[in-house]
mmCIF file of C-alpha atoms and ligand atoms in Angstrom:
data_model
loop_
_atom_site.group_PDB
_atom_site.id
_atom_site.type_symbol
_atom_site.label_atom_id
_atom_site.label_comp_id
_atom_site.label_asym_id
_atom_site.label_seq_id
_atom_site.Cartn_x
_atom_site.Cartn_y
_atom_site.Cartn_z
ATOM 1 C CA MET W 1 -0.236 -0.123 -0.039
ATOM 2 C CA ASN W 2 1.374 3.486 -0.889
ATOM 3 C CA LEU W 3 1.509 6.093 1.660
ATOM 4 C CA PRO W 4 -1.712 8.083 0.846
ATOM 5 C CA GLU W 5 -3.637 4.894 0.778
ATOM 6 C CA LYS W 6 -2.575 3.684 4.000
ATOM 7 C CA ASN W 7 -3.959 7.326 5.358
ATOM 8 C CA LEU W 8 -6.509 7.399 4.299
ATOM 9 C CA LEU W 9 -7.245 4.581 5.863
ATOM 10 C CA LYS W 10 -6.366 6.029 9.553
ATOM 11 C CA VAL W 11 -8.391 9.547 8.727
ATOM 12 C CA LYS W 12 -11.339 8.032 8.098
ATOM 13 C CA GLN W 13 -11.404 5.667 10.827
ATOM 14 C CA ARG W 14 -10.726 8.456 12.940
ATOM 15 C CA LEU W 15 -13.944 10.374 10.692
ATOM 16 C CA LEU W 16 -15.924 7.314 11.643
ATOM 17 C CA LEU W 17 -15.247 7.585 15.055
ATOM 18 C CA ALA W 18 -15.854 10.827 15.020
ATOM 19 C CA ALA W 19 -18.942 10.237 13.583
ATOM 20 C CA GLN W 20 -19.601 7.727 16.194
ATOM 21 C CA GLN W 21 -19.388 10.516 18.916
ATOM 22 C CA ALA W 22 -21.117 12.513 18.138
ATOM 23 C CA ARG W 23 -24.371 10.720 17.121
ATOM 24 C CA ARG W 24 -24.288 11.824 13.600
ATOM 25 C CA GLU W 25 -24.114 9.390 10.087
ATOM 26 C CA ALA W 26 -20.196 8.657 8.853
ATOM 27 C CA ASP W 27 -21.769 9.704 5.472
ATOM 28 C CA THR W 28 -23.176 13.440 6.501
ATOM 29 C CA VAL W 29 -19.121 14.291 6.768
ATOM 30 C CA ARG W 30 -17.565 14.798 3.083
ATOM 31 C CA LEU W 31 -13.295 13.908 3.622
ATOM 32 C CA ILE W 32 -11.531 16.755 1.481
ATOM 33 C CA ALA W 33 -7.833 15.625 0.425
ATOM 34 C CA VAL W 34 -5.382 18.782 1.014
ATOM 35 C CA SER W 35 -3.113 18.345 -2.034
ATOM 36 C CA LYS W 36 -1.752 21.624 -1.826
ATOM 37 C CA THR W 37 2.406 21.390 -3.205
ATOM 38 C CA GLN W 38 2.031 17.194 -3.315
ATOM 39 C CA PRO W 39 2.415 15.838 -6.783
ATOM 40 C CA ALA W 40 0.399 14.480 -9.342
ATOM 41 C CA GLU W 41 1.531 11.631 -8.959
ATOM 42 C CA ALA W 42 0.480 10.860 -4.796
ATOM 43 C CA VAL W 43 -3.371 12.419 -5.982
ATOM 44 C CA GLU W 44 -3.816 9.827 -8.144
ATOM 45 C CA GLN W 45 -2.965 7.335 -5.645
ATOM 46 C CA ALA W 46 -5.518 8.554 -3.623
ATOM 47 C CA TYR W 47 -8.068 8.951 -6.263
ATOM 48 C CA LEU W 48 -7.028 4.943 -7.174
ATOM 49 C CA ALA W 49 -7.090 4.345 -3.389
ATOM 50 C CA GLY W 50 -10.647 5.554 -3.221
ATOM 51 C CA GLN W 51 -10.432 8.890 -2.912
ATOM 52 C CA MET W 52 -12.679 11.497 -4.972
ATOM 53 C CA GLU W 53 -12.374 14.565 -3.924
ATOM 54 C CA PHE W 54 -8.953 16.949 -3.669
ATOM 55 C CA GLY W 55 -8.089 21.088 -2.066
ATOM 56 C CA GLU W 56 -6.227 23.217 -4.118
ATOM 57 C CA ASN W 57 -4.311 26.421 -1.880
ATOM 58 C CA TYR W 58 -2.168 27.162 -4.878
ATOM 59 C CA LEU W 59 -3.648 28.862 -8.223
ATOM 60 C CA GLN W 60 -1.510 27.348 -11.107
ATOM 61 C CA GLU W 61 -0.099 25.069 -8.998
ATOM 62 C CA ALA W 62 -3.947 24.017 -9.070
ATOM 63 C CA VAL W 63 -4.036 24.508 -12.944
ATOM 64 C CA ASP W 64 -1.235 21.530 -13.818
ATOM 65 C CA LYS W 65 -2.794 19.089 -11.092
ATOM 66 C CA ILE W 66 -5.520 19.666 -12.805
ATOM 67 C CA THR W 67 -4.340 19.929 -16.356
ATOM 68 C CA LYS W 68 -2.338 17.053 -15.923
ATOM 69 C CA LEU W 69 -5.186 14.083 -14.450
ATOM 70 C CA ALA W 70 -7.956 14.712 -16.480
ATOM 71 C CA HIS W 71 -7.803 11.202 -16.990
ATOM 72 C CA LEU W 72 -9.199 10.988 -13.328
ATOM 73 C CA THR W 73 -13.125 12.404 -14.850
ATOM 74 C CA ALA W 74 -14.728 11.427 -11.243
ATOM 75 C CA ILE W 75 -12.324 13.729 -9.513
ATOM 76 C CA LYS W 76 -13.470 17.295 -8.463
ATOM 77 C CA TRP W 77 -11.705 19.371 -7.441
ATOM 78 C CA HIS W 78 -11.856 22.528 -4.586
ATOM 79 C CA PHE W 79 -10.226 26.169 -4.624
ATOM 80 C CA ILE W 80 -9.762 26.803 -1.107
ATOM 81 C CA GLY W 81 -7.311 29.562 -1.034
ATOM 82 C CA SER W 82 -5.937 32.817 -1.087
ATOM 83 C CA ILE W 83 -7.949 34.549 -3.855
ATOM 84 C CA GLN W 84 -6.660 37.743 -6.039
ATOM 85 C CA SER W 85 -8.781 39.057 -8.057
ATOM 86 C CA ASN W 86 -7.229 38.779 -11.222
ATOM 87 C CA LYS W 87 -7.139 34.689 -11.241
ATOM 88 C CA THR W 88 -11.202 34.586 -10.869
ATOM 89 C CA LYS W 89 -11.059 33.092 -14.080
ATOM 90 C CA LEU W 90 -9.315 30.065 -13.618
ATOM 91 C CA ILE W 91 -11.128 28.906 -10.676
ATOM 92 C CA ALA W 92 -13.931 29.945 -12.661
ATOM 93 C CA GLN W 93 -13.020 27.046 -15.501
ATOM 94 C CA HIS W 94 -10.790 25.615 -13.475
ATOM 95 C CA PHE W 95 -13.021 23.994 -10.442
ATOM 96 C CA ASP W 96 -16.434 22.929 -8.571
ATOM 97 C CA TRP W 97 -15.856 24.467 -5.252
ATOM 98 C CA VAL W 98 -14.592 27.750 -4.042
ATOM 99 C CA HIS W 99 -13.955 27.851 -0.071
ATOM 100 C CA SER W 100 -12.499 30.552 0.421
ATOM 101 C CA VAL W 101 -14.761 33.879 -1.177
ATOM 102 C CA ASP W 102 -14.801 36.872 1.175
ATOM 103 C CA ARG W 103 -16.079 39.788 -0.562
ATOM 104 C CA LEU W 104 -18.705 40.563 -3.220
ATOM 105 C CA LYS W 105 -16.435 41.093 -6.023
ATOM 106 C CA LEU W 106 -15.041 37.820 -5.842
ATOM 107 C CA ALA W 107 -18.623 36.584 -6.111
ATOM 108 C CA GLN W 108 -19.756 39.162 -9.269
ATOM 109 C CA ARG W 109 -16.132 37.997 -11.395
ATOM 110 C CA LEU W 110 -16.584 34.265 -10.810
ATOM 111 C CA SER W 111 -20.084 34.245 -11.673
ATOM 112 C CA ALA W 112 -19.780 36.411 -14.544
ATOM 113 C CA GLN W 113 -16.689 34.148 -15.706
ATOM 114 C CA ARG W 114 -17.805 30.714 -15.148
ATOM 115 C CA ASN W 115 -19.238 29.102 -18.613
ATOM 116 C CA GLN W 116 -23.148 28.387 -18.955
ATOM 117 C CA ASP W 117 -22.052 24.936 -19.970
ATOM 118 C CA GLN W 118 -21.047 23.822 -16.770
ATOM 119 C CA ALA W 119 -22.648 23.273 -13.845
ATOM 120 C CA PRO W 120 -22.652 26.890 -11.270
ATOM 121 C CA LEU W 121 -20.150 26.828 -9.129
ATOM 122 C CA ASN W 122 -20.346 25.613 -5.558
ATOM 123 C CA ILE W 123 -19.096 28.616 -3.009
ATOM 124 C CA CYS W 124 -18.803 28.322 0.859
ATOM 125 C CA LEU W 125 -18.669 32.401 2.309
ATOM 126 C CA GLN W 126 -14.418 32.405 4.257
ATOM 127 C CA VAL W 127 -14.829 33.687 7.630
ATOM 128 C CA ASN W 128 -13.025 34.559 10.413
ATOM 129 C CA VAL W 129 -14.511 33.326 13.530
ATOM 130 C CA SER W 130 -10.679 34.080 15.285
ATOM 131 C CA GLN W 131 -11.271 37.570 14.536
ATOM 132 C CA GLU W 132 -7.388 37.468 13.445
ATOM 133 C CA PRO W 133 -6.209 40.665 11.504
ATOM 134 C CA SER W 134 -3.993 38.696 9.590
ATOM 135 C CA LYS W 135 -6.482 36.240 8.740
ATOM 136 C CA SER W 136 -8.324 36.340 5.742
ATOM 137 C CA GLY W 137 -12.113 35.939 5.528
ATOM 138 C CA VAL W 138 -15.210 38.399 6.914
ATOM 139 C CA ALA W 139 -16.502 39.119 10.132
ATOM 140 C CA LEU W 140 -19.067 36.968 11.326
ATOM 141 C CA THR W 141 -21.467 39.819 11.613
ATOM 142 C CA ASP W 142 -20.924 41.115 8.821
ATOM 143 C CA VAL W 143 -21.883 36.852 7.223
ATOM 144 C CA PRO W 144 -25.150 38.134 6.723
ATOM 145 C CA ALA W 145 -25.584 40.830 4.402
ATOM 146 C CA LEU W 146 -22.725 39.371 2.274
ATOM 147 C CA ALA W 147 -24.591 36.073 1.638
ATOM 148 C CA SER W 148 -27.664 37.295 0.837
ATOM 149 C CA GLN W 149 -25.624 39.186 -2.054
ATOM 150 C CA ILE W 150 -24.214 36.630 -3.431
ATOM 151 C CA ALA W 151 -26.887 34.015 -3.012
ATOM 152 C CA GLY W 152 -28.912 36.413 -6.274
ATOM 153 C CA LEU W 153 -25.865 36.305 -8.393
ATOM 154 C CA ASN W 154 -26.390 33.223 -11.801
ATOM 155 C CA ASN W 155 -24.516 30.759 -12.167
ATOM 156 C CA ILE W 156 -22.837 30.061 -8.717
ATOM 157 C CA ARG W 157 -24.428 28.472 -6.017
ATOM 158 C CA LEU W 158 -24.099 29.593 -2.172
ATOM 159 C CA ARG W 159 -23.634 26.446 -0.716
ATOM 160 C CA GLY W 160 -22.075 27.558 3.538
ATOM 161 C CA LEU W 161 -19.439 28.689 5.183
ATOM 162 C CA MET W 162 -16.012 27.570 5.176
ATOM 163 C CA ALA W 163 -12.685 28.732 8.387
ATOM 164 C CA ILE W 164 -9.414 28.064 10.295
ATOM 165 C CA PRO W 165 -9.676 28.679 13.129
ATOM 166 C CA LEU W 166 -7.263 30.718 15.512
ATOM 167 C CA ASN W 167 -4.280 28.171 15.707
ATOM 168 C CA THR W 168 -4.472 27.441 19.272
ATOM 169 C CA SER W 169 -4.290 23.551 21.519
ATOM 170 C CA ASP W 170 -7.069 25.352 24.101
ATOM 171 C CA SER W 171 -9.629 23.477 22.365
ATOM 172 C CA ALA W 172 -13.118 24.996 24.626
ATOM 173 C CA LEU W 173 -11.129 27.973 22.267
ATOM 174 C CA GLN W 174 -11.083 25.105 19.598
ATOM 175 C CA HIS W 175 -15.183 24.114 19.574
ATOM 176 C CA GLN W 176 -16.026 27.844 20.751
ATOM 177 C CA TYR W 177 -14.724 29.316 17.702
ATOM 178 C CA PHE W 178 -17.010 26.306 15.496
ATOM 179 C CA LYS W 179 -19.189 26.688 17.872
ATOM 180 C CA GLN W 180 -19.493 30.173 16.334
ATOM 181 C CA LEU W 181 -19.417 29.410 12.358
ATOM 182 C CA HIS W 182 -22.583 26.779 12.836
ATOM 183 C CA ASP W 183 -24.617 28.984 15.027
ATOM 184 C CA CYS W 184 -23.788 31.702 12.174
ATOM 185 C CA LEU W 185 -25.050 29.000 8.971
ATOM 186 C CA LEU W 186 -28.472 29.069 10.873
ATOM 187 C CA GLN W 187 -28.410 31.879 11.757
ATOM 188 C CA LEU W 188 -28.759 31.910 7.727
ATOM 189 C CA LYS W 189 -31.047 29.560 7.069
ATOM 190 C CA GLN W 190 -33.358 31.007 9.097
ATOM 191 C CA ILE W 191 -33.599 33.893 6.741
ATOM 192 C CA GLY W 192 -34.320 31.862 4.718
ATOM 193 C CA LEU W 193 -30.708 30.607 2.557
ATOM 194 C CA PRO W 194 -31.055 27.037 1.830
ATOM 195 C CA LEU W 195 -27.299 26.291 2.496
ATOM 196 C CA ASP W 196 -26.410 23.042 3.567
ATOM 197 C CA THR W 197 -22.398 23.684 4.110
ATOM 198 C CA LEU W 198 -19.629 24.039 7.377
ATOM 199 C CA SER W 199 -15.873 23.541 5.875
ATOM 200 C CA MET W 200 -14.245 23.484 9.023
ATOM 201 C CA GLY W 201 -11.715 21.131 11.109
ATOM 202 C CA MET W 202 -8.068 20.126 9.386
ATOM 203 C CA SER W 203 -6.041 17.108 10.212
ATOM 204 C CA GLY W 204 -5.358 18.468 13.835
ATOM 205 C CA ASP W 205 -9.450 18.874 14.892
ATOM 206 C CA MET W 206 -10.817 17.474 11.805
ATOM 207 C CA GLU W 207 -12.769 15.844 15.533
ATOM 208 C CA ILE W 208 -13.456 18.696 17.146
ATOM 209 C CA ALA W 209 -15.091 19.889 14.011
ATOM 210 C CA ILE W 210 -17.214 17.372 13.534
ATOM 211 C CA ALA W 211 -18.589 17.415 16.892
ATOM 212 C CA GLU W 212 -19.471 21.069 15.601
ATOM 213 C CA GLY W 213 -21.007 19.692 12.783
ATOM 214 C CA ALA W 214 -18.969 20.195 10.089
ATOM 215 C CA THR W 215 -20.458 19.171 6.854
ATOM 216 C CA MET W 216 -16.600 18.762 5.192
ATOM 217 C CA ILE W 217 -13.040 18.552 6.212
ATOM 218 C CA ARG W 218 -10.215 19.874 4.648
ATOM 219 C CA VAL W 219 -7.775 17.440 5.372
ATOM 220 C CA GLY W 220 -3.426 17.281 4.015
ATOM 221 C CA THR W 221 -0.807 16.112 6.494
ATOM 222 C CA ALA W 222 -2.707 13.522 8.025
ATOM 223 C CA ILE W 223 -3.197 12.376 4.275
ATOM 224 C CA PHE W 224 -0.083 12.806 2.156
ATOM 225 C CA GLY W 225 2.030 13.671 5.138
ATOM 226 C CA ASP W 226 4.703 16.890 5.249
ATOM 227 C CA ARG W 227 3.986 19.808 3.441
ATOM 228 C CA GLN W 228 7.009 18.771 0.044
ATOM 229 C CA LYS W 229 9.120 22.598 -0.233
ATOM 230 C CA LYS W 230 8.241 25.144 -3.088
HETATM 231 C C1 PLP N 301 -3.656 23.279 4.223
HETATM 232 C C2 PLP N 301 -4.963 23.536 4.619
HETATM 233 C C3 PLP N 301 -5.666 22.969 5.106
HETATM 234 C C4 PLP N 301 -4.555 21.318 4.823
HETATM 235 O O1 PLP N 301 -4.190 21.533 6.502
HETATM 236 P P1 PLP N 301 -3.529 20.045 7.249
HETATM 237 O O2 PLP N 301 -3.351 20.448 8.664
HETATM 238 O O3 PLP N 301 -2.784 20.394 6.086
HETATM 239 O O4 PLP N 301 -4.473 18.604 8.155
HETATM 240 C C5 PLP N 301 -6.896 22.423 5.091
HETATM 241 N N1 PLP N 301 -7.222 23.885 4.887
HETATM 242 C C6 PLP N 301 -6.810 24.936 4.261
HETATM 243 C C7 PLP N 301 -8.001 26.237 4.033
HETATM 244 C C8 PLP N 301 -5.811 24.916 3.895
HETATM 245 O O5 PLP N 301 -4.715 25.728 3.677
#
């Protein structure tokens, strides 16, 4: 067994156990394998082991991989990195999901640049739950207004919220940030937005995210090992 294949078994076991402890069905949590800096060969190994959804952060690197792996017909690509507004066209054309939208202008550009013959692009709003000045993401209080504006755009479909909370070993705080994102999603559903996605949890905190309602976890190093140097 190759490394991604072996590690995928472990991560799925962790997912299963965490879902069980949260009294949730394991199939309500989708695993996104974060393959940034990893070679196309590692992605293909994971795909052949049954992993269909992959997350990428760096656009040019991602487009190279997507092109190289075009023969993997069931693969789905998620863009999870920070977005430069002059690069939205490549994202709109090559990805199935974008988790890192944090301003209206980006959503408008993605909407305008998504090809009509493609399925609508799935969008999550990135929320800066721990209010770190250095981090991208919209503030919790600004989410409802932005979500309402974005929900009306053509060719994209607002699906939910994403967060990368402050890196901390304080598990009470980790629970709190994930819960805040979940509460925010519930609030949006209450004002009538048809959302179904909470993208939260990574290699180190996926169990806590699942306990707090994650429907997508984004896991890199626990599947592919340490990231390659750029
Ligand atoms: C790199 C990255 C991940 C994966 O992190 P790991 O700790 O390697 O699991 C998840 N989400 C985002 C947005 C990332 O940039």
